[in-house]
């Protein structure tokens, strides 16, 4: 295949940012654009909180990010984003975006350099797609955490940009519980 391969050094640290007590923003891509975008979103979140006296809902965060990205559609941020949290009905929600602000609410999603490896595994294990005799039983938190860790460990063996650890956040009514797990030790 042909094309441009832009290689940026891996930066240690989280790709996930806590926006509210029950909402996260995940950003991957060009680090300068990630910093600029998150700085702008932080300012908009503070302005919203001062104006309305409460944190922004997950759905409102999703729309705000979409509008912010669309505003830069002619010179877009080189950033791929996801918003995750608890919606107004108390259910989990995930929003995925393209660089110009189009977004979709989904049950689960992978983005980043290994998304082509991770998404089919999520589809199979969480969405029960392409499984004969599938029994979609509810999954426990520990089972999902182990599954996600294993999926990222498999991806890190094939994609050098994935990094050496995975950060897994569980969002519920009590807040956000985040744990980091090593993926490889070489």
PDB file of N, CA, C and O in Angstrom, residues 18-24 45 49 55-56 61 85-86 170-177:
ATOM      1  N   UNK A  18     -10.832  13.505  32.395  1.00  0.00           N
ATOM      2  CA  UNK A  18     -12.081  13.587  33.150  1.00  0.00           C
ATOM      3  C   UNK A  18     -12.681  14.972  32.920  1.00  0.00           C
ATOM      4  O   UNK A  18     -12.062  15.982  33.214  1.00  0.00           O
ATOM      5  N   UNK A  19     -13.904  15.011  32.393  1.00  0.00           N
ATOM      6  CA  UNK A  19     -14.568  16.278  32.101  1.00  0.00           C
ATOM      7  C   UNK A  19     -15.593  16.637  33.180  1.00  0.00           C
ATOM      8  O   UNK A  19     -15.751  17.802  33.516  1.00  0.00           O
ATOM      9  N   UNK A  20     -16.306  15.651  33.687  1.00  0.00           N
ATOM     10  CA  UNK A  20     -17.255  15.841  34.778  1.00  0.00           C
ATOM     11  C   UNK A  20     -17.111  14.651  35.719  1.00  0.00           C
ATOM     12  O   UNK A  20     -16.313  13.753  35.471  1.00  0.00           O
ATOM     13  N   UNK A  21     -17.931  14.614  36.770  1.00  0.00           N
ATOM     14  CA  UNK A  21     -17.833  13.485  37.711  1.00  0.00           C
ATOM     15  C   UNK A  21     -18.301  12.181  37.086  1.00  0.00           C
ATOM     16  O   UNK A  21     -18.008  11.105  37.598  1.00  0.00           O
ATOM     17  N   UNK A  22     -19.018  12.251  35.963  1.00  0.00           N
ATOM     18  CA  UNK A  22     -19.475  11.027  35.304  1.00  0.00           C
ATOM     19  C   UNK A  22     -19.257  11.069  33.791  1.00  0.00           C
ATOM     20  O   UNK A  22     -19.954  10.395  33.052  1.00  0.00           O
ATOM     21  N   UNK A  23     -18.281  11.849  33.332  1.00  0.00           N
ATOM     22  CA  UNK A  23     -18.022  11.945  31.902  1.00  0.00           C
ATOM     23  C   UNK A  23     -16.547  12.039  31.581  1.00  0.00           C
ATOM     24  O   UNK A  23     -15.799  12.767  32.231  1.00  0.00           O
ATOM     25  N   UNK A  24     -16.130  11.286  30.563  1.00  0.00           N
ATOM     26  CA  UNK A  24     -14.735  11.258  30.121  1.00  0.00           C
ATOM     27  C   UNK A  24     -14.641  11.648  28.656  1.00  0.00           C
ATOM     28  O   UNK A  24     -15.560  11.408  27.875  1.00  0.00           O
ATOM     29  N   UNK A  45     -16.466  24.164  29.277  1.00  0.00           N
ATOM     30  CA  UNK A  45     -17.084  23.456  30.398  1.00  0.00           C
ATOM     31  C   UNK A  45     -17.199  24.374  31.621  1.00  0.00           C
ATOM     32  O   UNK A  45     -18.222  24.385  32.301  1.00  0.00           O
ATOM     33  N   UNK A  49     -20.629  25.688  33.455  1.00  0.00           N
ATOM     34  CA  UNK A  49     -20.871  25.487  34.888  1.00  0.00           C
ATOM     35  C   UNK A  49     -21.189  26.810  35.586  1.00  0.00           C
ATOM     36  O   UNK A  49     -22.086  26.882  36.426  1.00  0.00           O
ATOM     37  N   UNK A  55     -22.836  20.772  36.340  1.00  0.00           N
ATOM     38  CA  UNK A  55     -21.991  20.164  35.325  1.00  0.00           C
ATOM     39  C   UNK A  55     -22.794  19.867  34.069  1.00  0.00           C
ATOM     40  O   UNK A  55     -24.009  19.632  34.128  1.00  0.00           O
ATOM     41  N   UNK A  56     -22.101  19.837  32.952  1.00  0.00           N
ATOM     42  CA  UNK A  56     -22.715  19.520  31.677  1.00  0.00           C
ATOM     43  C   UNK A  56     -23.051  18.028  31.630  1.00  0.00           C
ATOM     44  O   UNK A  56     -22.277  17.201  32.107  1.00  0.00           O
ATOM     45  N   UNK A  61     -22.174  17.411  26.508  1.00  0.00           N
ATOM     46  CA  UNK A  61     -20.740  17.365  26.184  1.00  0.00           C
ATOM     47  C   UNK A  61     -20.532  16.866  24.762  1.00  0.00           C
ATOM     48  O   UNK A  61     -19.699  17.392  24.027  1.00  0.00           O
ATOM     49  N   UNK A  85     -19.780   8.304  29.268  1.00  0.00           N
ATOM     50  CA  UNK A  85     -20.305   8.720  30.564  1.00  0.00           C
ATOM     51  C   UNK A  85     -21.659   8.109  30.854  1.00  0.00           C
ATOM     52  O   UNK A  85     -22.043   7.105  30.265  1.00  0.00           O
ATOM     53  N   UNK A  86     -22.358   8.765  31.756  1.00  0.00           N
ATOM     54  CA  UNK A  86     -23.709   8.354  32.151  1.00  0.00           C
ATOM     55  C   UNK A  86     -24.676   9.410  31.615  1.00  0.00           C
ATOM     56  O   UNK A  86     -24.480  10.599  31.839  1.00  0.00           O
ATOM     57  N   UNK A 170     -14.125   2.640  34.612  1.00  0.00           N
ATOM     58  CA  UNK A 170     -15.497   2.178  34.806  1.00  0.00           C
ATOM     59  C   UNK A 170     -16.279   3.356  35.366  1.00  0.00           C
ATOM     60  O   UNK A 170     -15.904   3.934  36.384  1.00  0.00           O
ATOM     61  N   UNK A 171     -17.356   3.721  34.671  1.00  0.00           N
ATOM     62  CA  UNK A 171     -18.176   4.869  35.069  1.00  0.00           C
ATOM     63  C   UNK A 171     -19.515   4.340  35.574  1.00  0.00           C
ATOM     64  O   UNK A 171     -20.183   3.572  34.877  1.00  0.00           O
ATOM     65  N   UNK A 172     -19.889   4.752  36.765  1.00  0.00           N
ATOM     66  CA  UNK A 172     -21.190   4.387  37.308  1.00  0.00           C
ATOM     67  C   UNK A 172     -21.722   5.546  38.148  1.00  0.00           C
ATOM     68  O   UNK A 172     -21.138   6.633  38.153  1.00  0.00           O
ATOM     69  N   UNK A 173     -22.807   5.315  38.863  1.00  0.00           N
ATOM     70  CA  UNK A 173     -23.426   6.380  39.667  1.00  0.00           C
ATOM     71  C   UNK A 173     -22.505   6.883  40.771  1.00  0.00           C
ATOM     72  O   UNK A 173     -22.657   8.010  41.234  1.00  0.00           O
ATOM     73  N   UNK A 174     -21.538   6.080  41.180  1.00  0.00           N
ATOM     74  CA  UNK A 174     -20.601   6.474  42.237  1.00  0.00           C
ATOM     75  C   UNK A 174     -19.418   7.279  41.714  1.00  0.00           C
ATOM     76  O   UNK A 174     -18.614   7.757  42.501  1.00  0.00           O
ATOM     77  N   UNK A 175     -19.282   7.395  40.414  1.00  0.00           N
ATOM     78  CA  UNK A 175     -18.173   8.139  39.841  1.00  0.00           C
ATOM     79  C   UNK A 175     -17.376   7.306  38.859  1.00  0.00           C
ATOM     80  O   UNK A 175     -17.901   6.368  38.245  1.00  0.00           O
ATOM     81  N   UNK A 176     -16.105   7.636  38.735  1.00  0.00           N
ATOM     82  CA  UNK A 176     -15.225   7.008  37.753  1.00  0.00           C
ATOM     83  C   UNK A 176     -14.111   6.278  38.486  1.00  0.00           C
ATOM     84  O   UNK A 176     -13.408   6.868  39.296  1.00  0.00           O
ATOM     85  N   UNK A 177     -13.962   4.986  38.195  1.00  0.00           N
ATOM     86  CA  UNK A 177     -12.893   4.172  38.755  1.00  0.00           C
ATOM     87  C   UNK A 177     -11.933   3.825  37.617  1.00  0.00           C
ATOM     88  O   UNK A 177     -12.327   3.145  36.664  1.00  0.00           O
TER      89      UNK A 177
END
